[in-house]
Amino acid sequence: MPYKNAQFAIVVSDFNRDITSKLLEGAIQHLAEKEIATSQIKIVHVPGAVEVPLIAKRLAEQKKYDAIICLGCVIRGDTDHYQYVCAQVSEGCQQVMLQYNLPVIFGVLTTQNEAQALARVGGSEGHKGIEAAMAAIDMINVLHELN
């Protein structure tokens, strides 16, 4: 399996830490289950979701990682701020992925409320941290097959 020797970076937003810490735990758990050593995983914490793409880009520039997993949680509030943050982080991550031909996995929850977010970190809607790690592994394997 090509992913066994891969290097992973995880960028995680500290805003809504009660949710993002669970996303991170799930991603690390899944990578460990796939026999990825902690030495193969670089974790970088950022203040909020808007900062995720910049750090993903900096990590991509290093050309050391086979996939970058971006984790965060944006919960709708009473203002338009939610829409701007969601657009910036999703577009930013996509730009990094396309610019560097590198899997940049979008594991940023964009929910209407905290209950929806909690449902996505081990609740009724699965675990998006685990799913992000799965997607990273899958993309590494797909890209390897195309080479």
mmCIF file of N, CA and C in Angstrom:
data_model
loop_
_atom_site.group_PDB
_atom_site.id
_atom_site.type_symbol
_atom_site.label_atom_id
_atom_site.label_comp_id
_atom_site.label_asym_id
_atom_site.label_seq_id
_atom_site.Cartn_x
_atom_site.Cartn_y
_atom_site.Cartn_z
ATOM 1 N N MET A 1 0.825 -1.192 0.000
ATOM 2 C CA MET A 1 0.000 0.000 0.000
ATOM 3 C C MET A 1 0.868 1.253 0.000
ATOM 4 N N PRO A 2 0.679 2.109 -0.975
ATOM 5 C CA PRO A 2 1.512 3.320 -1.086
ATOM 6 C C PRO A 2 1.426 4.247 0.129
ATOM 7 N N TYR A 3 0.280 4.268 0.786
ATOM 8 C CA TYR A 3 0.107 5.207 1.889
ATOM 9 C C TYR A 3 0.928 4.830 3.122
ATOM 10 N N LYS A 4 1.383 3.597 3.223
ATOM 11 C CA LYS A 4 2.070 3.129 4.437
ATOM 12 C C LYS A 4 3.320 3.951 4.744
ATOM 13 N N ASN A 5 3.991 4.453 3.721
ATOM 14 C CA ASN A 5 5.203 5.256 3.929
ATOM 15 C C ASN A 5 4.936 6.747 3.739
ATOM 16 N N ALA A 6 3.693 7.115 3.630
ATOM 17 C CA ALA A 6 3.329 8.508 3.336
ATOM 18 C C ALA A 6 3.526 9.407 4.557
ATOM 19 N N GLN A 7 3.696 10.671 4.258
ATOM 20 C CA GLN A 7 3.776 11.717 5.279
ATOM 21 C C GLN A 7 2.465 12.510 5.226
ATOM 22 N N PHE A 8 1.876 12.714 6.386
ATOM 23 C CA PHE A 8 0.601 13.417 6.495
ATOM 24 C C PHE A 8 0.793 14.689 7.306
ATOM 25 N N ALA A 9 0.105 15.740 6.897
ATOM 26 C CA ALA A 9 0.019 16.954 7.704
ATOM 27 C C ALA A 9 -1.452 17.170 8.033
ATOM 28 N N ILE A 10 -1.689 17.594 9.255
ATOM 29 C CA ILE A 10 -3.044 17.918 9.677
ATOM 30 C C ILE A 10 -3.035 19.350 10.180
ATOM 31 N N VAL A 11 -3.884 20.182 9.577
ATOM 32 C CA VAL A 11 -4.063 21.557 10.034
ATOM 33 C C VAL A 11 -5.409 21.599 10.740
ATOM 34 N N VAL A 12 -5.397 22.016 12.001
ATOM 35 C CA VAL A 12 -6.638 21.998 12.777
ATOM 36 C C VAL A 12 -6.880 23.361 13.412
ATOM 37 N N SER A 13 -8.087 23.844 13.234
ATOM 38 C CA SER A 13 -8.509 25.112 13.823
ATOM 39 C C SER A 13 -8.817 24.917 15.293
ATOM 40 N N ASP A 14 -8.367 25.850 16.122
ATOM 41 C CA ASP A 14 -8.664 25.787 17.547
ATOM 42 C C ASP A 14 -9.995 26.432 17.902
ATOM 43 N N PHE A 15 -10.608 27.161 16.974
ATOM 44 C CA PHE A 15 -11.918 27.746 17.242
ATOM 45 C C PHE A 15 -12.943 26.619 17.264
ATOM 46 N N ASN A 16 -13.851 26.648 18.204
ATOM 47 C CA ASN A 16 -14.785 25.538 18.447
ATOM 48 C C ASN A 16 -14.008 24.277 18.803
ATOM 49 N N ARG A 17 -13.048 24.443 19.688
ATOM 50 C CA ARG A 17 -12.118 23.374 20.064
ATOM 51 C C ARG A 17 -12.811 22.103 20.564
ATOM 52 N N ASP A 18 -13.965 22.236 21.207
ATOM 53 C CA ASP A 18 -14.659 21.035 21.681
ATOM 54 C C ASP A 18 -15.031 20.120 20.516
ATOM 55 N N ILE A 19 -15.256 20.700 19.350
ATOM 56 C CA ILE A 19 -15.566 19.921 18.149
ATOM 57 C C ILE A 19 -14.282 19.546 17.409
ATOM 58 N N THR A 20 -13.402 20.524 17.191
ATOM 59 C CA THR A 20 -12.208 20.273 16.375
ATOM 60 C C THR A 20 -11.261 19.278 17.039
ATOM 61 N N SER A 21 -11.232 19.246 18.368
ATOM 62 C CA SER A 21 -10.368 18.265 19.034
ATOM 63 C C SER A 21 -10.873 16.849 18.752
ATOM 64 N N LYS A 22 -12.178 16.689 18.641
ATOM 65 C CA LYS A 22 -12.739 15.375 18.303
ATOM 66 C C LYS A 22 -12.449 15.010 16.841
ATOM 67 N N LEU A 23 -12.500 16.010 15.953
ATOM 68 C CA LEU A 23 -12.121 15.752 14.559
ATOM 69 C C LEU A 23 -10.679 15.259 14.490
ATOM 70 N N LEU A 24 -9.793 15.942 15.204
ATOM 71 C CA LEU A 24 -8.385 15.577 15.219
ATOM 72 C C LEU A 24 -8.185 14.176 15.796
ATOM 73 N N GLU A 25 -8.835 13.891 16.904
ATOM 74 C CA GLU A 25 -8.732 12.557 17.519
ATOM 75 C C GLU A 25 -9.150 11.471 16.535
ATOM 76 N N GLY A 26 -10.254 11.703 15.829
ATOM 77 C CA GLY A 26 -10.733 10.719 14.863
ATOM 78 C C GLY A 26 -9.754 10.503 13.724
ATOM 79 N N ALA A 27 -9.197 11.589 13.207
ATOM 80 C CA ALA A 27 -8.233 11.475 12.107
ATOM 81 C C ALA A 27 -6.996 10.709 12.554
ATOM 82 N N ILE A 28 -6.469 11.062 13.715
ATOM 83 C CA ILE A 28 -5.270 10.382 14.227
ATOM 84 C C ILE A 28 -5.564 8.915 14.506
ATOM 85 N N GLN A 29 -6.726 8.646 15.085
ATOM 86 C CA GLN A 29 -7.129 7.261 15.374
ATOM 87 C C GLN A 29 -7.156 6.426 14.100
ATOM 88 N N HIS A 30 -7.754 6.981 13.046
ATOM 89 C CA HIS A 30 -7.848 6.213 11.803
ATOM 90 C C HIS A 30 -6.462 5.985 11.198
ATOM 91 N N LEU A 31 -5.626 7.007 11.201
ATOM 92 C CA LEU A 31 -4.283 6.833 10.655
ATOM 93 C C LEU A 31 -3.520 5.774 11.451
ATOM 94 N N ALA A 32 -3.664 5.784 12.766
ATOM 95 C CA ALA A 32 -3.003 4.780 13.605
ATOM 96 C C ALA A 32 -3.509 3.381 13.279
ATOM 97 N N GLU A 33 -4.813 3.253 13.057
ATOM 98 C CA GLU A 33 -5.384 1.946 12.696
ATOM 99 C C GLU A 33 -4.836 1.442 11.366
ATOM 100 N N LYS A 34 -4.424 2.360 10.518
ATOM 101 C CA LYS A 34 -3.840 2.001 9.220
ATOM 102 C C LYS A 34 -2.320 1.912 9.296
ATOM 103 N N GLU A 35 -1.807 1.836 10.531
ATOM 104 C CA GLU A 35 -0.388 1.647 10.811
ATOM 105 C C GLU A 35 0.487 2.814 10.357
ATOM 106 N N ILE A 36 -0.075 4.014 10.438
ATOM 107 C CA ILE A 36 0.698 5.226 10.186
ATOM 108 C C ILE A 36 1.296 5.644 11.527
ATOM 109 N N ALA A 37 2.620 5.750 11.585
ATOM 110 C CA ALA A 37 3.314 6.110 12.818
ATOM 111 C C ALA A 37 3.133 7.596 13.119
ATOM 112 N N THR A 38 3.200 7.935 14.383
ATOM 113 C CA THR A 38 3.083 9.349 14.759
ATOM 114 C C THR A 38 4.186 10.180 14.115
ATOM 115 N N SER A 39 5.331 9.566 13.837
ATOM 116 C CA SER A 39 6.422 10.289 13.174
ATOM 117 C C SER A 39 6.083 10.652 11.728
ATOM 118 N N GLN A 40 5.034 10.059 11.186
ATOM 119 C CA GLN A 40 4.594 10.348 9.820
ATOM 120 C C GLN A 40 3.507 11.421 9.786
ATOM 121 N N ILE A 41 3.165 11.979 10.944
ATOM 122 C CA ILE A 41 2.066 12.944 11.031
ATOM 123 C C ILE A 41 2.563 14.235 11.660
ATOM 124 N N LYS A 42 2.378 15.321 10.942
ATOM 125 C CA LYS A 42 2.690 16.664 11.449
ATOM 126 C C LYS A 42 1.364 17.341 11.744
ATOM 127 N N ILE A 43 1.184 17.841 12.965
ATOM 128 C CA ILE A 43 -0.049 18.528 13.357
ATOM 129 C C ILE A 43 0.273 19.994 13.599
ATOM 130 N N VAL A 44 -0.512 20.864 12.962
ATOM 131 C CA VAL A 44 -0.345 22.304 13.147
ATOM 132 C C VAL A 44 -1.686 22.894 13.564
ATOM 133 N N HIS A 45 -1.686 23.599 14.680
ATOM 134 C CA HIS A 45 -2.894 24.265 15.168
ATOM 135 C C HIS A 45 -2.906 25.716 14.687
ATOM 136 N N VAL A 46 -4.075 26.175 14.288
ATOM 137 C CA VAL A 46 -4.261 27.572 13.877
ATOM 138 C C VAL A 46 -5.444 28.138 14.672
ATOM 139 N N PRO A 47 -5.536 29.482 14.775
ATOM 140 C CA PRO A 47 -6.608 30.070 15.585
ATOM 141 C C PRO A 47 -8.019 29.751 15.100
ATOM 142 N N GLY A 48 -8.251 29.878 13.797
ATOM 143 C CA GLY A 48 -9.595 29.692 13.266
ATOM 144 C C GLY A 48 -9.565 29.081 11.880
ATOM 145 N N ALA A 49 -10.742 28.844 11.328
ATOM 146 C CA ALA A 49 -10.851 28.193 10.019
ATOM 147 C C ALA A 49 -10.252 29.022 8.895
ATOM 148 N N VAL A 50 -10.375 30.337 8.973
ATOM 149 C CA VAL A 50 -9.860 31.199 7.901
ATOM 150 C C VAL A 50 -8.350 31.040 7.749
ATOM 151 N N GLU A 51 -7.667 30.697 8.824
ATOM 152 C CA GLU A 51 -6.218 30.558 8.779
ATOM 153 C C GLU A 51 -5.751 29.211 8.225
ATOM 154 N N VAL A 52 -6.641 28.268 8.099
ATOM 155 C CA VAL A 52 -6.287 26.921 7.644
ATOM 156 C C VAL A 52 -5.619 26.929 6.261
ATOM 157 N N PRO A 53 -6.167 27.595 5.242
ATOM 158 C CA PRO A 53 -5.555 27.521 3.917
ATOM 159 C C PRO A 53 -4.120 28.063 3.844
ATOM 160 N N LEU A 54 -3.821 29.112 4.588
ATOM 161 C CA LEU A 54 -2.457 29.648 4.561
ATOM 162 C C LEU A 54 -1.460 28.614 5.061
ATOM 163 N N ILE A 55 -1.787 27.954 6.159
ATOM 164 C CA ILE A 55 -0.869 26.956 6.701
ATOM 165 C C ILE A 55 -0.830 25.722 5.797
ATOM 166 N N ALA A 56 -1.952 25.362 5.208
ATOM 167 C CA ALA A 56 -1.951 24.258 4.237
ATOM 168 C C ALA A 56 -1.026 24.594 3.074
ATOM 169 N N LYS A 57 -1.057 25.818 2.627
ATOM 170 C CA LYS A 57 -0.179 26.237 1.525
ATOM 171 C C LYS A 57 1.284 26.179 1.948
ATOM 172 N N ARG A 58 1.577 26.667 3.142
ATOM 173 C CA ARG A 58 2.966 26.637 3.625
ATOM 174 C C ARG A 58 3.474 25.198 3.726
ATOM 175 N N LEU A 59 2.624 24.302 4.194
ATOM 176 C CA LEU A 59 3.003 22.893 4.272
ATOM 177 C C LEU A 59 3.189 22.291 2.882
ATOM 178 N N ALA A 60 2.320 22.634 1.954
ATOM 179 C CA ALA A 60 2.438 22.127 0.582
ATOM 180 C C ALA A 60 3.736 22.603 -0.058
ATOM 181 N N GLU A 61 4.116 23.832 0.209
ATOM 182 C CA GLU A 61 5.355 24.389 -0.341
ATOM 183 C C GLU A 61 6.586 23.601 0.092
ATOM 184 N N GLN A 62 6.509 22.962 1.255
ATOM 185 C CA GLN A 62 7.647 22.198 1.774
ATOM 186 C C GLN A 62 7.897 20.910 0.999
ATOM 187 N N LYS A 63 6.901 20.464 0.248
ATOM 188 C CA LYS A 63 6.998 19.253 -0.572
ATOM 189 C C LYS A 63 7.433 18.024 0.235
ATOM 190 N N LYS A 64 7.011 17.970 1.503
ATOM 191 C CA LYS A 64 7.328 16.842 2.375
ATOM 192 C C LYS A 64 6.125 15.947 2.618
ATOM 193 N N TYR A 65 4.938 16.411 2.275
ATOM 194 C CA TYR A 65 3.717 15.705 2.667
ATOM 195 C C TYR A 65 3.000 15.127 1.455
ATOM 196 N N ASP A 66 2.434 13.963 1.652
ATOM 197 C CA ASP A 66 1.677 13.297 0.596
ATOM 198 C C ASP A 66 0.204 13.678 0.628
ATOM 199 N N ALA A 67 -0.247 14.188 1.761
ATOM 200 C CA ALA A 67 -1.623 14.671 1.900
ATOM 201 C C ALA A 67 -1.686 15.631 3.081
ATOM 202 N N ILE A 68 -2.570 16.605 2.956
ATOM 203 C CA ILE A 68 -2.823 17.556 4.030
ATOM 204 C C ILE A 68 -4.299 17.454 4.387
ATOM 205 N N ILE A 69 -4.562 17.219 5.661
ATOM 206 C CA ILE A 69 -5.928 17.103 6.151
ATOM 207 C C ILE A 69 -6.266 18.395 6.883
ATOM 208 N N CYS A 70 -7.299 19.082 6.438
ATOM 209 C CA CYS A 70 -7.709 20.353 7.035
ATOM 210 C C CYS A 70 -8.967 20.124 7.874
ATOM 211 N N LEU A 71 -8.866 20.475 9.147
ATOM 212 C CA LEU A 71 -9.971 20.244 10.071
ATOM 213 C C LEU A 71 -10.392 21.544 10.739
ATOM 214 N N GLY A 72 -11.688 21.724 10.867
ATOM 215 C CA GLY A 72 -12.217 22.907 11.536
ATOM 216 C C GLY A 72 -13.713 22.771 11.707
ATOM 217 N N CYS A 73 -14.293 23.783 12.330
ATOM 218 C CA CYS A 73 -15.738 23.775 12.552
ATOM 219 C C CYS A 73 -16.249 25.202 12.537
ATOM 220 N N VAL A 74 -17.145 25.475 11.607
ATOM 221 C CA VAL A 74 -17.781 26.786 11.498
ATOM 222 C C VAL A 74 -19.270 26.574 11.760
ATOM 223 N N ILE A 75 -19.771 27.267 12.780
ATOM 224 C CA ILE A 75 -21.183 27.141 13.154
ATOM 225 C C ILE A 75 -21.882 28.459 12.857
ATOM 226 N N ARG A 76 -23.005 28.374 12.168
ATOM 227 C CA ARG A 76 -23.741 29.579 11.778
ATOM 228 C C ARG A 76 -24.126 30.392 13.012
ATOM 229 N N GLY A 77 -23.958 31.688 12.879
ATOM 230 C CA GLY A 77 -24.389 32.606 13.939
ATOM 231 C C GLY A 77 -25.480 33.514 13.410
ATOM 232 N N ASP A 78 -25.626 34.650 14.031
ATOM 233 C CA ASP A 78 -26.685 35.591 13.657
ATOM 234 C C ASP A 78 -26.275 36.579 12.577
ATOM 235 N N THR A 79 -25.009 36.549 12.156
ATOM 236 C CA THR A 79 -24.536 37.514 11.162
ATOM 237 C C THR A 79 -24.105 36.788 9.891
ATOM 238 N N ASP A 80 -23.682 37.547 8.901
ATOM 239 C CA ASP A 80 -23.210 36.988 7.634
ATOM 240 C C ASP A 80 -21.792 36.416 7.722
ATOM 241 N N HIS A 81 -21.144 36.562 8.852
ATOM 242 C CA HIS A 81 -19.759 36.116 9.033
ATOM 243 C C HIS A 81 -19.590 34.652 8.607
ATOM 244 N N TYR A 82 -20.530 33.813 8.932
ATOM 245 C CA TYR A 82 -20.512 32.384 8.605
ATOM 246 C C TYR A 82 -20.256 32.164 7.114
ATOM 247 N N GLN A 83 -21.010 32.891 6.274
ATOM 248 C CA GLN A 83 -20.887 32.711 4.827
ATOM 249 C C GLN A 83 -19.496 33.079 4.329
ATOM 250 N N TYR A 84 -18.944 34.163 4.855
ATOM 251 C CA TYR A 84 -17.613 34.587 4.424
ATOM 252 C C TYR A 84 -16.551 33.587 4.853
ATOM 253 N N VAL A 85 -16.636 33.125 6.082
ATOM 254 C CA VAL A 85 -15.654 32.170 6.583
ATOM 255 C C VAL A 85 -15.720 30.873 5.785
ATOM 256 N N CYS A 86 -16.904 30.338 5.574
ATOM 257 C CA CYS A 86 -17.056 29.094 4.823
ATOM 258 C C CYS A 86 -16.499 29.225 3.414
ATOM 259 N N ALA A 87 -16.802 30.313 2.754
ATOM 260 C CA ALA A 87 -16.311 30.519 1.391
ATOM 261 C C ALA A 87 -14.786 30.633 1.373
ATOM 262 N N GLN A 88 -14.230 31.410 2.295
ATOM 263 C CA GLN A 88 -12.783 31.601 2.306
ATOM 264 C C GLN A 88 -12.032 30.302 2.562
ATOM 265 N N VAL A 89 -12.468 29.538 3.536
ATOM 266 C CA VAL A 89 -11.730 28.321 3.880
ATOM 267 C C VAL A 89 -11.892 27.252 2.806
ATOM 268 N N SER A 90 -13.070 27.089 2.249
ATOM 269 C CA SER A 90 -13.254 26.055 1.230
ATOM 270 C C SER A 90 -12.518 26.411 -0.055
ATOM 271 N N GLU A 91 -12.631 27.646 -0.498
ATOM 272 C CA GLU A 91 -11.929 28.067 -1.715
ATOM 273 C C GLU A 91 -10.420 28.050 -1.517
ATOM 274 N N GLY A 92 -9.971 28.463 -0.339
ATOM 275 C CA GLY A 92 -8.537 28.469 -0.059
ATOM 276 C C GLY A 92 -7.945 27.075 -0.091
ATOM 277 N N CYS A 93 -8.618 26.125 0.515
ATOM 278 C CA CYS A 93 -8.129 24.742 0.510
ATOM 279 C C CYS A 93 -8.101 24.171 -0.903
ATOM 280 N N GLN A 94 -9.127 24.470 -1.676
ATOM 281 C CA GLN A 94 -9.164 23.981 -3.052
ATOM 282 C C GLN A 94 -8.028 24.580 -3.888
ATOM 283 N N GLN A 95 -7.749 25.850 -3.689
ATOM 284 C CA GLN A 95 -6.647 26.485 -4.422
ATOM 285 C C GLN A 95 -5.319 25.811 -4.125
ATOM 286 N N VAL A 96 -5.081 25.499 -2.862
ATOM 287 C CA VAL A 96 -3.826 24.832 -2.489
ATOM 288 C C VAL A 96 -3.753 23.465 -3.157
ATOM 289 N N MET A 97 -4.841 22.712 -3.114
ATOM 290 C CA MET A 97 -4.866 21.389 -3.714
ATOM 291 C C MET A 97 -4.534 21.446 -5.199
ATOM 292 N N LEU A 98 -5.161 22.358 -5.903
ATOM 293 C CA LEU A 98 -4.954 22.441 -7.342
ATOM 294 C C LEU A 98 -3.595 23.027 -7.702
ATOM 295 N N GLN A 99 -3.122 23.989 -6.937
ATOM 296 C CA GLN A 99 -1.823 24.596 -7.216
ATOM 297 C C GLN A 99 -0.676 23.607 -7.009
ATOM 298 N N TYR A 100 -0.784 22.763 -6.009
ATOM 299 C CA TYR A 100 0.317 21.868 -5.656
ATOM 300 C C TYR A 100 0.085 20.413 -6.045
ATOM 301 N N ASN A 101 -1.028 20.115 -6.726
ATOM 302 C CA ASN A 101 -1.337 18.737 -7.127
ATOM 303 C C ASN A 101 -1.184 17.782 -5.945
ATOM 304 N N LEU A 102 -1.780 18.172 -4.853
ATOM 305 C CA LEU A 102 -1.623 17.470 -3.591
ATOM 306 C C LEU A 102 -2.996 17.312 -2.948
ATOM 307 N N PRO A 103 -3.306 16.135 -2.433
ATOM 308 C CA PRO A 103 -4.588 16.003 -1.741
ATOM 309 C C PRO A 103 -4.655 16.939 -0.524
ATOM 310 N N VAL A 104 -5.596 17.843 -0.559
ATOM 311 C CA VAL A 104 -5.874 18.729 0.567
ATOM 312 C C VAL A 104 -7.315 18.428 0.946
ATOM 313 N N ILE A 105 -7.462 17.675 1.992
ATOM 314 C CA ILE A 105 -8.765 17.135 2.363
ATOM 315 C C ILE A 105 -9.532 18.155 3.202
ATOM 316 N N PHE A 106 -10.739 18.456 2.764
ATOM 317 C CA PHE A 106 -11.574 19.462 3.419
ATOM 318 C C PHE A 106 -12.414 18.795 4.502
ATOM 319 N N GLY A 107 -11.897 18.806 5.703
ATOM 320 C CA GLY A 107 -12.602 18.239 6.840
ATOM 321 C C GLY A 107 -13.092 19.330 7.778
ATOM 322 N N VAL A 108 -13.582 20.398 7.185
ATOM 323 C CA VAL A 108 -14.094 21.528 7.965
ATOM 324 C C VAL A 108 -15.613 21.421 8.001
ATOM 325 N N LEU A 109 -16.148 21.259 9.190
ATOM 326 C CA LEU A 109 -17.597 21.191 9.337
ATOM 327 C C LEU A 109 -18.190 22.579 9.150
ATOM 328 N N THR A 110 -19.276 22.663 8.418
ATOM 329 C CA THR A 110 -20.014 23.917 8.242
ATOM 330 C C THR A 110 -21.461 23.609 8.601
ATOM 331 N N THR A 111 -21.828 23.924 9.830
ATOM 332 C CA THR A 111 -23.118 23.481 10.352
ATOM 333 C C THR A 111 -23.980 24.656 10.808
ATOM 334 N N GLN A 112 -25.248 24.368 10.953
ATOM 335 C CA GLN A 112 -26.202 25.372 11.402
ATOM 336 C C GLN A 112 -26.144 25.601 12.902
ATOM 337 N N ASN A 113 -25.730 24.552 13.644
ATOM 338 C CA ASN A 113 -25.707 24.662 15.100
ATOM 339 C C ASN A 113 -24.741 23.632 15.681
ATOM 340 N N GLU A 114 -24.522 23.754 16.989
ATOM 341 C CA GLU A 114 -23.573 22.859 17.654
ATOM 342 C C GLU A 114 -24.054 21.411 17.637
ATOM 343 N N ALA A 115 -25.350 21.196 17.720
ATOM 344 C CA ALA A 115 -25.875 19.824 17.708
ATOM 345 C C ALA A 115 -25.517 19.121 16.402
ATOM 346 N N GLN A 116 -25.613 19.824 15.284
ATOM 347 C CA GLN A 116 -25.226 19.230 14.001
ATOM 348 C C GLN A 116 -23.738 18.903 13.985
ATOM 349 N N ALA A 117 -22.936 19.787 14.551
ATOM 350 C CA ALA A 117 -21.495 19.546 14.598
ATOM 351 C C ALA A 117 -21.187 18.315 15.439
ATOM 352 N N LEU A 118 -21.797 18.216 16.607
ATOM 353 C CA LEU A 118 -21.566 17.066 17.486
ATOM 354 C C LEU A 118 -22.009 15.754 16.834
ATOM 355 N N ALA A 119 -23.065 15.818 16.045
ATOM 356 C CA ALA A 119 -23.540 14.626 15.345
ATOM 357 C C ALA A 119 -22.520 14.124 14.321
ATOM 358 N N ARG A 120 -21.592 14.987 13.930
ATOM 359 C CA ARG A 120 -20.607 14.656 12.898
ATOM 360 C C ARG A 120 -19.224 14.325 13.465
ATOM 361 N N VAL A 121 -19.117 14.240 14.767
ATOM 362 C CA VAL A 121 -17.843 13.849 15.390
ATOM 363 C C VAL A 121 -18.067 12.640 16.300
ATOM 364 N N GLY A 122 -18.724 11.644 15.741
ATOM 365 C CA GLY A 122 -18.963 10.407 16.463
ATOM 366 C C GLY A 122 -20.413 10.178 16.819
ATOM 367 N N GLY A 123 -21.287 11.061 16.368
ATOM 368 C CA GLY A 123 -22.711 10.915 16.650
ATOM 369 C C GLY A 123 -23.447 10.252 15.504
ATOM 370 N N SER A 124 -24.697 10.633 15.336
ATOM 371 C CA SER A 124 -25.585 9.994 14.367
ATOM 372 C C SER A 124 -25.168 10.182 12.910
ATOM 373 N N GLU A 125 -24.323 11.181 12.645
ATOM 374 C CA GLU A 125 -23.893 11.438 11.267
ATOM 375 C C GLU A 125 -22.488 10.929 10.988
ATOM 376 N N GLY A 126 -21.983 10.043 11.822
ATOM 377 C CA GLY A 126 -20.666 9.465 11.596
ATOM 378 C C GLY A 126 -19.567 10.291 12.235
ATOM 379 N N HIS A 127 -18.372 10.161 11.698
ATOM 380 C CA HIS A 127 -17.223 10.893 12.234
ATOM 381 C C HIS A 127 -16.426 11.480 11.073
ATOM 382 N N LYS A 128 -16.542 12.774 10.900
ATOM 383 C CA LYS A 128 -15.915 13.433 9.760
ATOM 384 C C LYS A 128 -14.393 13.500 9.878
ATOM 385 N N GLY A 129 -13.851 13.409 11.090
ATOM 386 C CA GLY A 129 -12.400 13.343 11.244
ATOM 387 C C GLY A 129 -11.851 12.040 10.683
ATOM 388 N N ILE A 130 -12.543 10.951 11.001
ATOM 389 C CA ILE A 130 -12.167 9.645 10.454
ATOM 390 C C ILE A 130 -12.318 9.660 8.938
ATOM 391 N N GLU A 131 -13.419 10.202 8.457
ATOM 392 C CA GLU A 131 -13.658 10.243 7.013
ATOM 393 C C GLU A 131 -12.600 11.071 6.289
ATOM 394 N N ALA A 132 -12.130 12.145 6.911
ATOM 395 C CA ALA A 132 -11.084 12.973 6.287
ATOM 396 C C ALA A 132 -9.790 12.173 6.159
ATOM 397 N N ALA A 133 -9.437 11.421 7.202
ATOM 398 C CA ALA A 133 -8.231 10.593 7.135
ATOM 399 C C ALA A 133 -8.388 9.491 6.087
ATOM 400 N N MET A 134 -9.575 8.915 6.004
ATOM 401 C CA MET A 134 -9.837 7.899 4.980
ATOM 402 C C MET A 134 -9.665 8.481 3.587
ATOM 403 N N ALA A 135 -10.189 9.681 3.380
ATOM 404 C CA ALA A 135 -10.080 10.330 2.069
ATOM 405 C C ALA A 135 -8.620 10.614 1.724
ATOM 406 N N ALA A 136 -7.830 11.023 2.714
ATOM 407 C CA ALA A 136 -6.408 11.294 2.465
ATOM 408 C C ALA A 136 -5.701 10.026 1.985
ATOM 409 N N ILE A 137 -5.947 8.924 2.683
ATOM 410 C CA ILE A 137 -5.340 7.648 2.293
ATOM 411 C C ILE A 137 -5.802 7.231 0.902
ATOM 412 N N ASP A 138 -7.095 7.333 0.661
ATOM 413 C CA ASP A 138 -7.637 6.964 -0.651
ATOM 414 C C ASP A 138 -7.013 7.793 -1.768
ATOM 415 N N MET A 139 -6.863 9.089 -1.541
ATOM 416 C CA MET A 139 -6.295 9.959 -2.578
ATOM 417 C C MET A 139 -4.820 9.663 -2.830
ATOM 418 N N ILE A 140 -4.074 9.356 -1.784
ATOM 419 C CA ILE A 140 -2.675 8.967 -1.963
ATOM 420 C C ILE A 140 -2.618 7.724 -2.845
ATOM 421 N N ASN A 141 -3.460 6.751 -2.568
ATOM 422 C CA ASN A 141 -3.488 5.516 -3.351
ATOM 423 C C ASN A 141 -3.901 5.768 -4.797
ATOM 424 N N VAL A 142 -4.924 6.603 -5.007
ATOM 425 C CA VAL A 142 -5.379 6.916 -6.370
ATOM 426 C C VAL A 142 -4.261 7.597 -7.158
ATOM 427 N N LEU A 143 -3.629 8.599 -6.551
ATOM 428 C CA LEU A 143 -2.550 9.297 -7.247
ATOM 429 C C LEU A 143 -1.396 8.354 -7.565
ATOM 430 N N HIS A 144 -1.104 7.434 -6.674
ATOM 431 C CA HIS A 144 -0.042 6.466 -6.912
ATOM 432 C C HIS A 144 -0.380 5.580 -8.128
ATOM 433 N N GLU A 145 -1.635 5.186 -8.224
ATOM 434 C CA GLU A 145 -2.069 4.359 -9.353
ATOM 435 C C GLU A 145 -1.961 5.095 -10.681
ATOM 436 N N LEU A 146 -2.119 6.411 -10.648
ATOM 437 C CA LEU A 146 -2.075 7.202 -11.886
ATOM 438 C C LEU A 146 -0.651 7.500 -12.346
ATOM 439 N N ASN A 147 0.324 7.274 -11.482
ATOM 440 C CA ASN A 147 1.729 7.534 -11.850
ATOM 441 C C ASN A 147 2.294 6.426 -12.686
#
